[in-house]
Amino acid sequence: MKKNIAVIRGDGIGPQIINEAIKVLKKIAEVFNHEFEYSFACVGGEAIDKFGEPLPQSELKKCLEADSVLLGAVGGNKWNDVPPDKRPEKALLKLRQAMGVYSNNRPAKIWRQLSDSSPLKKEIVDKGIDFIIVRELTGGIYFGEHSTKEQNGQRIATDILTYSEKEIERIGRIAFETAQKRGGKLCSVEKSNVLDSSRLWKKVMHELSKEYCDVELSDMLVDNCAMQIVKDPSQFDVIVTENMFGDILSDEASMITGSIGMIPSSSLGSTKRGLYEPIHGSAPDIAGQNKANPIGTILSAAMMLKYSFNMEKEAEAIEKAVEAVLDENYRTADIFIKENEELKLVSCSEMGSLIANRI
Ligand code: IPM
Ligand code: MG
């Protein structure tokens, strides 16, 4: 099969982790007889330096014309003082919006080999961690009006949070369908004791639940959910929540599985064309040191094969290769435990090669 993949290397550790994902995809193409063409798009801080804006039209076009988009990470301290509308992160938001990828899927699953890396107590980890956060990605406070003004000698900043029932319904459907394919349990997370947008969220989820009788729907307030994720993560199967709550809870959920560096994500809308990215950021503190963990990006590439290209076997081959390398005790710095003499510390590029070699 021939596929065109738009690749955004991005900033910080972005180029390194993307190199490793491409190494793995090249191996997949070879072994399974596919042809992957890459068109590299310059987006984020790199684009600000080169074009004066984070998402130039020409680069967005490459993404919209591709079969799917694979992204490393964007942002860094260097661009902290650029105007809000020109920040590297803005490129990511505009890209998500332009691609129409409203549904962000973030798995939190403990790898048995990494259970010692979880900051949670062993007895909690042993009960199992395997859930998915379905995060609404193109609405809410991220996309409301933002403004800062001066009034009576003081600065006042405003960010508006809006959700329409259509936006809630479409993400709700994805979440119910995800739960149907998994354990049949869906937890809708909101702040309905305070926010109108959350009260509407909760109502729409309950209206929808009448169409999905095989899914058990529950509600949880977001503050309680943050607590439950560390107290007893085994209770969750699928969580559905709005954009900002999903951003926060997915970082928390990733940490309890050992390292944020391990977690991939897929973002999809109404077509097969998706945006695939690890959930971590550009980690400028370790950029250029060949230390980053490329597994989150490599697993994102696997998700792309599975969800956008219907290449189940190929995706599984990547997951198995990651499993094998972890079984053989290879670890990047974020998942390395010094006191464990069996573990072997490897660089970002070594980890990529080890995985590619096992496909
Ligand atoms: C994420 C990131 C982004 C977000 C940032 C970089 C804009 O934190 O993908 O979780 O908040 O969505
Ligand atoms: Mg985030």
mmCIF file of C-alpha atoms and ligand atoms in Angstrom:
data_model
loop_
_atom_site.group_PDB
_atom_site.id
_atom_site.type_symbol
_atom_site.label_atom_id
_atom_site.label_comp_id
_atom_site.label_asym_id
_atom_site.label_seq_id
_atom_site.Cartn_x
_atom_site.Cartn_y
_atom_site.Cartn_z
ATOM 1 C CA MET A 1 0.000 0.000 0.000
ATOM 2 C CA LYS A 2 1.218 3.493 -0.779
ATOM 3 C CA LYS A 3 0.678 6.264 1.769
ATOM 4 C CA ASN A 4 1.752 9.842 2.081
ATOM 5 C CA ILE A 5 2.630 10.893 5.608
ATOM 6 C CA ALA A 6 3.121 14.542 6.533
ATOM 7 C CA VAL A 7 5.787 14.714 9.213
ATOM 8 C CA ILE A 8 6.257 17.577 11.632
ATOM 9 C CA ARG A 9 9.543 17.191 13.422
ATOM 10 C CA GLY A 10 8.989 20.329 15.484
ATOM 11 C CA ASP A 11 11.183 21.679 18.248
ATOM 12 C CA GLY A 12 13.280 20.475 21.169
ATOM 13 C CA ILE A 13 13.440 16.693 21.200
ATOM 14 C CA GLY A 14 10.912 16.580 18.317
ATOM 15 C CA PRO A 15 13.439 15.917 15.504
ATOM 16 C CA GLN A 16 15.156 13.094 17.440
ATOM 17 C CA ILE A 17 12.033 11.178 18.377
ATOM 18 C CA ILE A 18 10.630 11.593 14.864
ATOM 19 C CA ASN A 19 13.845 10.178 13.364
ATOM 20 C CA GLU A 20 13.364 7.039 15.419
ATOM 21 C CA ALA A 21 9.706 6.703 14.450
ATOM 22 C CA ILE A 22 10.678 6.996 10.778
ATOM 23 C CA LYS A 23 13.395 4.396 11.273
ATOM 24 C CA VAL A 24 10.693 2.023 12.534
ATOM 25 C CA LEU A 25 8.232 2.936 9.746
ATOM 26 C CA LYS A 26 10.942 2.292 7.136
ATOM 27 C CA LYS A 27 11.409 -1.165 8.559
ATOM 28 C CA ILE A 28 7.655 -1.785 8.472
ATOM 29 C CA ALA A 29 7.522 -0.682 4.822
ATOM 30 C CA GLU A 30 10.344 -3.083 3.995
ATOM 31 C CA VAL A 31 8.968 -6.093 5.842
ATOM 32 C CA PHE A 32 5.306 -5.649 4.882
ATOM 33 C CA ASN A 33 5.897 -4.326 1.395
ATOM 34 C CA HIS A 34 4.419 -0.857 1.690
ATOM 35 C CA GLU A 35 5.523 2.458 0.325
ATOM 36 C CA PHE A 36 5.516 5.393 2.713
ATOM 37 C CA GLU A 37 6.264 8.808 1.322
ATOM 38 C CA TYR A 38 7.145 11.558 3.756
ATOM 39 C CA SER A 39 6.505 15.233 3.250
ATOM 40 C CA PHE A 40 8.160 17.262 5.953
ATOM 41 C CA ALA A 41 6.216 20.257 7.209
ATOM 42 C CA CYS A 42 7.895 23.053 9.113
ATOM 43 C CA VAL A 43 5.589 23.958 12.007
ATOM 44 C CA GLY A 44 6.029 25.466 15.468
ATOM 45 C CA GLY A 45 9.079 27.353 16.729
ATOM 46 C CA GLU A 46 11.117 26.280 13.730
ATOM 47 C CA ALA A 47 8.502 27.892 11.457
ATOM 48 C CA ILE A 48 8.486 31.092 13.507
ATOM 49 C CA ASP A 49 12.242 31.370 12.932
ATOM 50 C CA LYS A 50 11.991 30.575 9.241
ATOM 51 C CA PHE A 51 8.694 32.125 8.141
ATOM 52 C CA GLY A 52 7.747 34.458 10.988
ATOM 53 C CA GLU A 53 4.642 32.418 11.852
ATOM 54 C CA PRO A 54 4.069 29.035 13.498
ATOM 55 C CA LEU A 55 1.774 27.450 10.891
ATOM 56 C CA PRO A 56 2.387 28.868 7.411
ATOM 57 C CA GLN A 57 -0.283 28.119 4.815
ATOM 58 C CA SER A 58 2.153 26.112 2.661
ATOM 59 C CA GLU A 59 2.946 23.800 5.591
ATOM 60 C CA LEU A 60 -0.678 23.396 6.626
ATOM 61 C CA LYS A 61 -1.435 22.426 3.028
ATOM 62 C CA LYS A 62 1.074 19.566 3.221
ATOM 63 C CA CYS A 63 -0.760 18.247 6.282
ATOM 64 C CA LEU A 64 -4.225 18.576 4.752
ATOM 65 C CA GLU A 65 -3.115 16.807 1.575
ATOM 66 C CA ALA A 66 -1.452 13.874 3.327
ATOM 67 C CA ASP A 67 -3.054 10.571 4.278
ATOM 68 C CA SER A 68 -2.080 11.283 7.883
ATOM 69 C CA VAL A 69 0.149 13.480 10.010
ATOM 70 C CA LEU A 70 2.855 12.396 12.447
ATOM 71 C CA LEU A 71 4.088 15.044 14.854
ATOM 72 C CA GLY A 72 7.013 15.142 17.299
ATOM 73 C CA ALA A 73 6.542 18.136 19.596
ATOM 74 C CA VAL A 74 6.451 21.894 19.291
ATOM 75 C CA GLY A 75 7.466 24.767 21.566
ATOM 76 C CA GLY A 76 10.345 25.889 23.720
ATOM 77 C CA ASN A 77 11.572 28.691 25.946
ATOM 78 C CA LYS A 78 13.035 30.525 22.984
ATOM 79 C CA TRP A 79 9.544 31.528 21.840
ATOM 80 C CA ASN A 80 8.073 32.323 25.260
ATOM 81 C CA ASP A 81 7.855 36.031 24.545
ATOM 82 C CA VAL A 82 6.293 35.978 21.088
ATOM 83 C CA PRO A 83 2.678 37.314 20.939
ATOM 84 C CA PRO A 84 0.060 34.721 22.015
ATOM 85 C CA ASP A 85 -1.251 34.277 18.490
ATOM 86 C CA LYS A 86 2.207 33.463 17.152
ATOM 87 C CA ARG A 87 3.260 30.957 19.794
ATOM 88 C CA PRO A 88 4.360 27.496 18.603
ATOM 89 C CA GLU A 89 1.491 25.931 20.592
ATOM 90 C CA LYS A 90 -0.962 27.995 18.588
ATOM 91 C CA ALA A 91 0.202 26.122 15.485
ATOM 92 C CA LEU A 92 -0.779 22.863 17.103
ATOM 93 C CA LEU A 93 -4.222 24.170 18.006
ATOM 94 C CA LYS A 94 -4.777 25.602 14.528
ATOM 95 C CA LEU A 95 -3.635 22.356 12.957
ATOM 96 C CA ARG A 96 -6.025 20.304 15.106
ATOM 97 C CA GLN A 97 -8.837 22.656 14.160
ATOM 98 C CA ALA A 98 -7.993 22.775 10.438
ATOM 99 C CA MET A 99 -7.777 18.981 10.296
ATOM 100 C CA GLY A 100 -11.070 18.742 12.204
ATOM 101 C CA VAL A 101 -9.652 16.178 14.615
ATOM 102 C CA TYR A 102 -12.019 16.664 17.529
ATOM 103 C CA SER A 103 -11.425 13.340 19.213
ATOM 104 C CA ASN A 104 -8.153 12.740 21.023
ATOM 105 C CA ASN A 105 -7.516 9.249 22.277
ATOM 106 C CA ARG A 106 -4.910 8.875 25.057
ATOM 107 C CA PRO A 107 -4.324 5.410 26.475
ATOM 108 C CA ALA A 108 -3.013 4.978 30.010
ATOM 109 C CA LYS A 109 -1.736 1.460 30.264
ATOM 110 C CA ILE A 110 0.924 0.120 32.545
ATOM 111 C CA TRP A 111 3.592 -1.932 30.836
ATOM 112 C CA ARG A 112 4.272 -4.880 33.064
ATOM 113 C CA GLN A 113 8.030 -4.350 32.565
ATOM 114 C CA LEU A 114 7.735 -0.797 33.899
ATOM 115 C CA SER A 115 5.594 -1.351 36.968
ATOM 116 C CA ASP A 116 8.542 -0.365 39.193
ATOM 117 C CA SER A 117 8.709 3.008 37.439
ATOM 118 C CA SER A 118 5.190 3.959 38.533
ATOM 119 C CA PRO A 119 5.161 6.397 41.453
ATOM 120 C CA LEU A 120 2.124 4.554 42.863
ATOM 121 C CA LYS A 121 2.326 1.877 45.552
ATOM 122 C CA LYS A 122 2.794 -1.648 44.284
ATOM 123 C CA GLU A 123 -0.576 -2.850 45.589
ATOM 124 C CA ILE A 124 -2.351 -0.148 43.576
ATOM 125 C CA VAL A 125 -0.366 -0.857 40.405
ATOM 126 C CA ASP A 126 -0.949 -4.598 40.783
ATOM 127 C CA LYS A 127 -4.712 -4.078 40.540
ATOM 128 C CA GLY A 128 -4.051 -3.031 36.922
ATOM 129 C CA ILE A 129 -3.978 0.242 34.998
ATOM 130 C CA ASP A 130 -5.566 0.099 31.565
ATOM 131 C CA PHE A 131 -7.853 2.906 30.555
ATOM 132 C CA ILE A 132 -8.329 5.447 27.796
ATOM 133 C CA ILE A 133 -8.995 9.139 28.028
ATOM 134 C CA VAL A 134 -11.142 10.409 25.181
ATOM 135 C CA ARG A 135 -10.430 14.127 25.179
ATOM 136 C CA GLU A 136 -12.501 16.643 23.203
ATOM 137 C CA LEU A 137 -9.848 18.447 21.191
ATOM 138 C CA THR A 138 -11.217 21.293 19.116
ATOM 139 C CA GLY A 139 -13.566 23.123 21.458
ATOM 140 C CA GLY A 140 -13.868 24.548 24.938
ATOM 141 C CA ILE A 141 -11.626 27.125 26.546
ATOM 142 C CA TYR A 142 -8.739 26.427 24.154
ATOM 143 C CA PHE A 143 -10.800 27.834 21.300
ATOM 144 C CA GLY A 144 -12.887 30.480 23.069
ATOM 145 C CA GLU A 145 -12.152 34.165 22.934
ATOM 146 C CA HIS A 146 -9.000 35.224 24.764
ATOM 147 C CA SER A 147 -8.285 38.795 25.791
ATOM 148 C CA THR A 148 -6.288 40.897 28.192
ATOM 149 C CA LYS A 149 -7.274 44.473 28.914
ATOM 150 C CA GLU A 150 -6.562 47.197 31.400
ATOM 151 C CA GLN A 151 -9.344 48.505 33.574
ATOM 152 C CA ASN A 152 -9.081 50.867 36.535
ATOM 153 C CA GLY A 153 -5.333 50.533 36.568
ATOM 154 C CA GLN A 154 -5.244 46.760 36.667
ATOM 155 C CA ARG A 155 -4.850 44.069 34.031
ATOM 156 C CA ILE A 156 -7.772 41.749 33.486
ATOM 157 C CA ALA A 157 -7.489 38.563 31.418
ATOM 158 C CA THR A 158 -10.419 36.550 30.074
ATOM 159 C CA ASP A 159 -10.704 33.117 28.427
ATOM 160 C CA ILE A 160 -14.144 31.980 27.379
ATOM 161 C CA LEU A 161 -15.305 28.357 27.678
ATOM 162 C CA THR A 162 -18.126 27.373 25.329
ATOM 163 C CA TYR A 163 -19.549 24.005 24.267
ATOM 164 C CA SER A 164 -22.448 23.374 21.923
ATOM 165 C CA GLU A 165 -24.529 20.239 22.285
ATOM 166 C CA LYS A 166 -23.363 19.110 18.824
ATOM 167 C CA GLU A 167 -19.732 19.229 19.934
ATOM 168 C CA ILE A 168 -20.562 17.256 23.066
ATOM 169 C CA GLU A 169 -22.657 14.720 21.211
ATOM 170 C CA ARG A 170 -20.026 13.874 18.593
ATOM 171 C CA ILE A 171 -17.275 13.282 21.159
ATOM 172 C CA GLY A 172 -19.780 11.403 23.311
ATOM 173 C CA ARG A 173 -20.513 9.005 20.460
ATOM 174 C CA ILE A 174 -16.800 8.286 19.985
ATOM 175 C CA ALA A 175 -16.461 7.607 23.698
ATOM 176 C CA PHE A 176 -19.491 5.290 23.876
ATOM 177 C CA GLU A 177 -18.225 3.393 20.823
ATOM 178 C CA THR A 178 -14.761 3.125 22.377
ATOM 179 C CA ALA A 179 -16.318 1.713 25.556
ATOM 180 C CA GLN A 180 -18.338 -0.783 23.502
ATOM 181 C CA LYS A 181 -15.111 -2.134 22.015
ATOM 182 C CA ARG A 182 -13.441 -2.334 25.443
ATOM 183 C CA GLY A 183 -14.817 -3.077 28.907
ATOM 184 C CA GLY A 184 -18.217 -1.412 28.394
ATOM 185 C CA LYS A 185 -17.686 1.248 31.088
ATOM 186 C CA LEU A 186 -17.699 4.988 30.406
ATOM 187 C CA CYS A 187 -17.015 7.692 32.977
ATOM 188 C CA SER A 188 -17.987 11.215 31.936
ATOM 189 C CA VAL A 189 -15.851 13.763 33.748
ATOM 190 C CA GLU A 190 -16.944 17.376 34.260
ATOM 191 C CA LYS A 191 -17.414 20.140 36.815
ATOM 192 C CA SER A 192 -21.212 20.261 36.790
ATOM 193 C CA ASN A 193 -21.357 21.576 40.364
ATOM 194 C CA VAL A 194 -19.944 24.885 39.065
ATOM 195 C CA LEU A 195 -19.955 25.231 35.272
ATOM 196 C CA ASP A 196 -22.884 25.557 32.852
ATOM 197 C CA SER A 197 -20.835 23.984 30.064
ATOM 198 C CA SER A 198 -20.360 20.956 32.326
ATOM 199 C CA ARG A 199 -24.051 20.736 33.173
ATOM 200 C CA LEU A 200 -24.829 20.610 29.448
ATOM 201 C CA TRP A 201 -22.032 18.063 28.994
ATOM 202 C CA LYS A 202 -23.550 15.782 31.621
ATOM 203 C CA LYS A 203 -27.083 16.109 30.201
ATOM 204 C CA VAL A 204 -26.017 15.293 26.657
ATOM 205 C CA MET A 205 -23.999 12.265 27.827
ATOM 206 C CA HIS A 206 -27.076 10.911 29.640
ATOM 207 C CA GLU A 207 -29.334 11.526 26.648
ATOM 208 C CA LEU A 208 -26.853 9.655 24.458
ATOM 209 C CA SER A 209 -26.554 6.772 26.891
ATOM 210 C CA LYS A 210 -30.124 5.707 25.957
ATOM 211 C CA GLU A 211 -28.710 4.716 22.549
ATOM 212 C CA TYR A 212 -25.865 2.714 24.063
ATOM 213 C CA CYS A 213 -27.592 0.344 26.471
ATOM 214 C CA ASP A 214 -24.577 -1.992 26.528
ATOM 215 C CA VAL A 215 -22.380 0.741 28.053
ATOM 216 C CA GLU A 216 -22.518 1.557 31.739
ATOM 217 C CA LEU A 217 -22.290 5.344 32.089
ATOM 218 C CA SER A 218 -21.132 7.063 35.274
ATOM 219 C CA ASP A 219 -20.331 10.692 36.097
ATOM 220 C CA MET A 220 -17.452 12.098 38.064
ATOM 221 C CA LEU A 221 -16.408 15.605 38.997
ATOM 222 C CA VAL A 222 -13.002 16.458 37.617
ATOM 223 C CA ASP A 223 -11.384 17.178 40.989
ATOM 224 C CA ASN A 224 -12.553 13.832 42.312
ATOM 225 C CA CYS A 225 -11.346 12.158 39.106
ATOM 226 C CA ALA A 226 -7.851 13.589 39.617
ATOM 227 C CA MET A 227 -7.889 11.964 43.046
ATOM 228 C CA GLN A 228 -9.374 8.640 41.907
ATOM 229 C CA ILE A 229 -6.724 8.268 39.175
ATOM 230 C CA VAL A 230 -4.036 7.981 41.831
ATOM 231 C CA LYS A 231 -6.174 6.239 44.450
ATOM 232 C CA ASP A 232 -7.606 3.427 42.323
ATOM 233 C CA PRO A 233 -6.938 3.706 38.595
ATOM 234 C CA SER A 234 -8.191 0.144 38.058
ATOM 235 C CA GLN A 235 -11.781 1.450 38.298
ATOM 236 C CA PHE A 236 -11.537 3.191 34.901
ATOM 237 C CA ASP A 237 -12.151 1.803 31.426
ATOM 238 C CA VAL A 238 -12.954 4.844 29.260
ATOM 239 C CA ILE A 239 -13.020 8.450 30.474
ATOM 240 C CA VAL A 240 -14.595 11.145 28.304
ATOM 241 C CA THR A 241 -13.968 14.766 29.085
ATOM 242 C CA GLU A 242 -13.647 18.260 27.677
ATOM 243 C CA ASN A 243 -10.491 19.748 26.237
ATOM 244 C CA MET A 244 -8.747 21.320 29.210
ATOM 245 C CA PHE A 245 -9.740 18.686 31.774
ATOM 246 C CA GLY A 246 -8.476 16.065 29.310
ATOM 247 C CA ASP A 247 -5.167 17.880 28.937
ATOM 248 C CA ILE A 248 -4.594 17.862 32.686
ATOM 249 C CA LEU A 249 -5.909 14.385 33.496
ATOM 250 C CA SER A 250 -3.979 12.763 30.637
ATOM 251 C CA ASP A 251 -0.665 14.022 32.018
ATOM 252 C CA GLU A 252 -1.593 12.636 35.418
ATOM 253 C CA ALA A 253 -2.701 9.340 33.897
ATOM 254 C CA SER A 254 0.517 9.004 31.918
ATOM 255 C CA MET A 255 2.694 9.527 34.965
ATOM 256 C CA ILE A 256 1.146 6.680 36.919
ATOM 257 C CA THR A 257 2.057 4.312 34.100
ATOM 258 C CA GLY A 258 5.738 5.057 34.605
ATOM 259 C CA SER A 259 6.664 7.773 32.156
ATOM 260 C CA ILE A 260 4.947 10.316 29.969
ATOM 261 C CA GLY A 261 7.547 9.348 27.350
ATOM 262 C CA MET A 262 5.734 6.062 26.701
ATOM 263 C CA ILE A 263 2.304 7.416 25.809
ATOM 264 C CA PRO A 264 1.101 7.847 22.218
ATOM 265 C CA SER A 265 -2.068 9.539 21.048
ATOM 266 C CA SER A 266 -4.354 9.632 18.067
ATOM 267 C CA SER A 267 -6.592 12.509 17.047
ATOM 268 C CA LEU A 268 -9.358 11.833 14.571
ATOM 269 C CA GLY A 269 -12.409 13.550 13.166
ATOM 270 C CA SER A 270 -14.894 12.457 10.578
ATOM 271 C CA THR A 271 -12.342 11.052 8.107
ATOM 272 C CA LYS A 272 -9.531 8.493 8.273
ATOM 273 C CA ARG A 273 -6.926 11.234 8.211
ATOM 274 C CA GLY A 274 -5.534 11.562 11.708
ATOM 275 C CA LEU A 275 -2.943 13.464 13.666
ATOM 276 C CA TYR A 276 -0.637 11.244 15.682
ATOM 277 C CA GLU A 277 1.669 12.559 18.385
ATOM 278 C CA PRO A 278 3.176 11.517 21.694
ATOM 279 C CA ILE A 279 1.435 13.281 24.566
ATOM 280 C CA HIS A 280 4.634 14.781 25.976
ATOM 281 C CA GLY A 281 6.071 18.139 24.990
ATOM 282 C CA SER A 282 9.314 19.248 23.377
ATOM 283 C CA ALA A 283 11.440 18.857 26.561
ATOM 284 C CA PRO A 284 13.927 21.627 25.685
ATOM 285 C CA ASP A 285 16.076 20.694 28.720
ATOM 286 C CA ILE A 286 17.169 17.447 27.054
ATOM 287 C CA ALA A 287 16.994 18.531 23.407
ATOM 288 C CA GLY A 288 19.987 17.575 21.265
ATOM 289 C CA GLN A 289 21.326 15.154 23.892
ATOM 290 C CA ASN A 290 20.045 11.930 22.331
ATOM 291 C CA LYS A 291 18.418 11.065 25.673
ATOM 292 C CA ALA A 292 14.706 11.280 24.963
ATOM 293 C CA ASN A 293 12.392 8.287 24.967
ATOM 294 C CA PRO A 294 11.141 7.754 21.380
ATOM 295 C CA ILE A 295 8.597 5.064 22.349
ATOM 296 C CA GLY A 296 5.617 7.455 22.678
ATOM 297 C CA THR A 297 6.254 8.610 19.098
ATOM 298 C CA ILE A 298 6.916 5.113 17.778
ATOM 299 C CA LEU A 299 3.653 3.900 19.319
ATOM 300 C CA SER A 300 1.894 6.935 17.823
ATOM 301 C CA ALA A 301 3.135 5.764 14.420
ATOM 302 C CA ALA A 302 1.694 2.333 15.257
ATOM 303 C CA MET A 303 -1.659 3.948 16.036
ATOM 304 C CA MET A 304 -1.506 5.722 12.679
ATOM 305 C CA LEU A 305 -1.024 2.401 10.885
ATOM 306 C CA LYS A 306 -3.927 0.865 12.754
ATOM 307 C CA TYR A 307 -6.515 3.648 12.763
ATOM 308 C CA SER A 308 -5.759 5.564 9.553
ATOM 309 C CA PHE A 309 -4.310 2.900 7.253
ATOM 310 C CA ASN A 310 -6.112 -0.245 8.522
ATOM 311 C CA MET A 311 -2.712 -1.922 9.004
ATOM 312 C CA GLU A 312 -3.495 -3.950 12.116
ATOM 313 C CA LYS A 313 -0.732 -6.512 11.668
ATOM 314 C CA GLU A 314 1.874 -3.840 11.114
ATOM 315 C CA ALA A 315 0.791 -1.920 14.215
ATOM 316 C CA GLU A 316 0.937 -5.096 16.225
ATOM 317 C CA ALA A 317 4.454 -5.802 14.947
ATOM 318 C CA ILE A 318 5.596 -2.448 16.361
ATOM 319 C CA GLU A 319 3.901 -3.045 19.704
ATOM 320 C CA LYS A 320 5.458 -6.502 19.944
ATOM 321 C CA ALA A 321 8.903 -5.063 19.125
ATOM 322 C CA VAL A 322 8.543 -2.477 21.913
ATOM 323 C CA GLU A 323 7.474 -5.236 24.273
ATOM 324 C CA ALA A 324 10.510 -7.337 23.285
ATOM 325 C CA VAL A 325 12.985 -4.511 23.831
ATOM 326 C CA LEU A 326 11.520 -3.766 27.253
ATOM 327 C CA ASP A 327 11.649 -7.492 28.087
ATOM 328 C CA GLU A 328 15.320 -7.420 27.190
ATOM 329 C CA ASN A 329 15.718 -4.684 29.806
ATOM 330 C CA TYR A 330 16.689 -1.805 27.530
ATOM 331 C CA ARG A 331 15.638 1.528 29.002
ATOM 332 C CA THR A 332 15.962 5.189 28.064
ATOM 333 C CA ALA A 333 16.838 7.556 30.918
ATOM 334 C CA ASP A 334 13.235 8.362 31.901
ATOM 335 C CA ILE A 335 12.426 4.705 32.621
ATOM 336 C CA PHE A 336 15.870 3.634 33.849
ATOM 337 C CA ILE A 337 16.259 2.666 37.501
ATOM 338 C CA LYS A 338 19.885 2.962 38.615
ATOM 339 C CA GLU A 339 19.549 0.492 41.468
ATOM 340 C CA ASN A 340 18.367 -2.269 39.142
ATOM 341 C CA GLU A 341 21.534 -3.838 37.771
ATOM 342 C CA GLU A 342 19.714 -5.835 35.111
ATOM 343 C CA LEU A 343 18.650 -2.716 33.240
ATOM 344 C CA LYS A 344 20.631 -1.323 30.306
ATOM 345 C CA LEU A 345 20.586 2.412 29.724
ATOM 346 C CA VAL A 346 20.298 3.326 26.025
ATOM 347 C CA SER A 347 20.074 6.540 24.028
ATOM 348 C CA CYS A 348 17.137 7.714 21.961
ATOM 349 C CA SER A 349 18.663 6.504 18.684
ATOM 350 C CA GLU A 350 19.742 3.171 20.189
ATOM 351 C CA MET A 351 16.183 2.589 21.414
ATOM 352 C CA GLY A 352 14.825 3.335 17.918
ATOM 353 C CA SER A 353 17.279 0.907 16.303
ATOM 354 C CA LEU A 354 16.586 -1.822 18.859
ATOM 355 C CA ILE A 355 12.855 -1.605 18.136
ATOM 356 C CA ALA A 356 13.306 -1.442 14.338
ATOM 357 C CA ASN A 357 15.620 -4.479 14.452
ATOM 358 C CA ARG A 358 12.972 -6.567 16.164
ATOM 359 C CA ILE A 359 10.389 -6.080 13.417
HETATM 360 C C1 IPM B 1 -1.019 18.361 24.766
HETATM 361 C C2 IPM B 1 -0.231 19.618 24.969
HETATM 362 C C3 IPM B 1 -0.865 20.747 24.180
HETATM 363 C C4 IPM B 1 -2.275 20.908 24.703
HETATM 364 C C5 IPM B 1 -0.107 22.065 24.215
HETATM 365 C C6 IPM B 1 1.312 21.921 23.756
HETATM 366 C C7 IPM B 1 -0.821 23.150 23.452
HETATM 367 O O1 IPM B 1 -0.106 19.905 26.321
HETATM 368 O O2 IPM B 1 -1.136 17.921 23.610
HETATM 369 O O3 IPM B 1 -1.499 17.817 25.752
HETATM 370 O O4 IPM B 1 -2.482 21.583 25.731
HETATM 371 O O5 IPM B 1 -3.194 20.371 24.088
HETATM 372 MG MG MG B 2 -0.887 18.390 27.608
#
